[in-house]
Coordinates of C-alpha atoms in Angstrom, one line a residue:
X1016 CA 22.2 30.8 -30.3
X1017 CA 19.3 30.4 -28.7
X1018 CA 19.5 27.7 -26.0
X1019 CA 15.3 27.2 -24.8
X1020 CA 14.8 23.5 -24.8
X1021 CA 11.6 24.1 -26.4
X1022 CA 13.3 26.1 -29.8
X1023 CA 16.1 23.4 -30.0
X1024 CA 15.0 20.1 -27.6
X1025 CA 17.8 18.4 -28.8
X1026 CA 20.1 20.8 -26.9
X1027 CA 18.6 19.4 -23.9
X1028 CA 21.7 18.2 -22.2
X1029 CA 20.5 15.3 -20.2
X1030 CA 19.2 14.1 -23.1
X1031 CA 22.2 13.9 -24.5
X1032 CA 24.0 12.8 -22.2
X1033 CA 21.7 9.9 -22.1
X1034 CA 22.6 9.0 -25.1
X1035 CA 26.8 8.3 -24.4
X1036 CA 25.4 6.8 -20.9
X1037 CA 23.5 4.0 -23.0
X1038 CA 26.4 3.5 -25.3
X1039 CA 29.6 4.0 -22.6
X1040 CA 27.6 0.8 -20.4
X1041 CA 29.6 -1.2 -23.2
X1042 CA 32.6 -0.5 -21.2
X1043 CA 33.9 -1.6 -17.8
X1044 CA 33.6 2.2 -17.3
X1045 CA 33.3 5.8 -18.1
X1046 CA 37.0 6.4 -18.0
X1047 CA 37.7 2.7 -20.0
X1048 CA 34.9 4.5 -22.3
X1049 CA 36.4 8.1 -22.6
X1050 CA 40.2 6.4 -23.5
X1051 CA 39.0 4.0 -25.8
X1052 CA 36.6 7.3 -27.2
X1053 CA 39.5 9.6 -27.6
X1054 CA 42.2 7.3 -28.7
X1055 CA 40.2 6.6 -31.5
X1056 CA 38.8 10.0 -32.5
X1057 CA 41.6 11.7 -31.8
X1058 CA 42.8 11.4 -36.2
X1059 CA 45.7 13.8 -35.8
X1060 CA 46.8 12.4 -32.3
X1061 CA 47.2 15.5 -30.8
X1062 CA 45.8 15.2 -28.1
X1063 CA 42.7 17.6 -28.6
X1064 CA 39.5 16.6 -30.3
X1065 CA 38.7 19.2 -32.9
X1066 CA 34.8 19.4 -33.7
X1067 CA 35.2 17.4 -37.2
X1068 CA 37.4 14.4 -35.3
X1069 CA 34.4 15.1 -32.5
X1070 CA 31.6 14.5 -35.0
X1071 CA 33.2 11.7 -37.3
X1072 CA 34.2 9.8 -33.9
X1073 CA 30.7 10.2 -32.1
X1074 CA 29.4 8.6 -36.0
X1075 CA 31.9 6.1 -36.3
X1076 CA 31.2 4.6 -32.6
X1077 CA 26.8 4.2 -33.4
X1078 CA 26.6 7.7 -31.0
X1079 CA 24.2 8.9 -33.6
X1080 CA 24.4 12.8 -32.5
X1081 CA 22.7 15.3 -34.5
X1082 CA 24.7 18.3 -35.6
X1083 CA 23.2 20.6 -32.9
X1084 CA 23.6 18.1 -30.2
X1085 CA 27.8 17.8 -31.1
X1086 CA 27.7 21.6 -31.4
X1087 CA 25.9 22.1 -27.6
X1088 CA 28.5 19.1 -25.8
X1089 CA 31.0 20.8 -27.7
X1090 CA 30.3 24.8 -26.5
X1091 CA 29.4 22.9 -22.8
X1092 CA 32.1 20.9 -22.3
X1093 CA 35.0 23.4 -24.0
X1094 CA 36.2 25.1 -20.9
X1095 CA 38.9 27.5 -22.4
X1096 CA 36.6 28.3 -25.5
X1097 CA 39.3 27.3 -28.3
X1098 CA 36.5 25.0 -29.6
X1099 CA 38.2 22.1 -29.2
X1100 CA 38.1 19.6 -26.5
X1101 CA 41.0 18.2 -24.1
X1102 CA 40.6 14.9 -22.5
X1103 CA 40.1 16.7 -19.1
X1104 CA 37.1 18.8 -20.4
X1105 CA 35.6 15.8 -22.3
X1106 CA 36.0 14.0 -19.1
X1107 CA 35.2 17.0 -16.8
X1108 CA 32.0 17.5 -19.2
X1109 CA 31.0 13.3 -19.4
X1110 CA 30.9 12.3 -15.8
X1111 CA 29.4 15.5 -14.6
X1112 CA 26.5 13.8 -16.6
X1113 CA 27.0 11.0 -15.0
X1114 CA 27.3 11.8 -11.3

């Protein structure tokens, strides 16, 4: 896939990112965010956030991500490449946004 900003802008990152910082300032903090974010995305409570649970749980907490934007945090942040994410590469991928 093509990754030029100007084919695909919304796989700018920082934008993106911009858009969980606005909605994770509901929360004491990004950790207080990510829990709350994975305990209740996480359908099959196995620890992992497969890309459906991923997209359904961004929709179901007002994220409003586009397709392609879930597909680029998902191939950014999914460290081992089994297309799904752990809470260490969700958190590893979130605050590195945020530092």
């Amino acid at each position: 896939m093509n990754e030029r900003v100007e084919n695909f802008p919304e796989n700018n990152l920082d934008s993106i990112l911009e858009k969980i910082r606005v909605h994770a300032k509901n929360y004491r903090s990004v950790e207080e965010f990510l829990i709350h974010f994975v305990r209740t995305v996480d359908a099959n409570q196995n620890g992992y956030l497969e890309f459906n649970e991923f997209a359904e749980g961004t929709k179901n907490l007002g994220l409003n991500l586009t397709y392609h934007e879930l597909y680029t945090l998902m191939r950014r942040f999914d460290a081992n490449g089994d297309f799904r994410l752990s809470m260490e590469e969700l958190y590893n991928g979130i605050t590195r946004g945020f530092a």
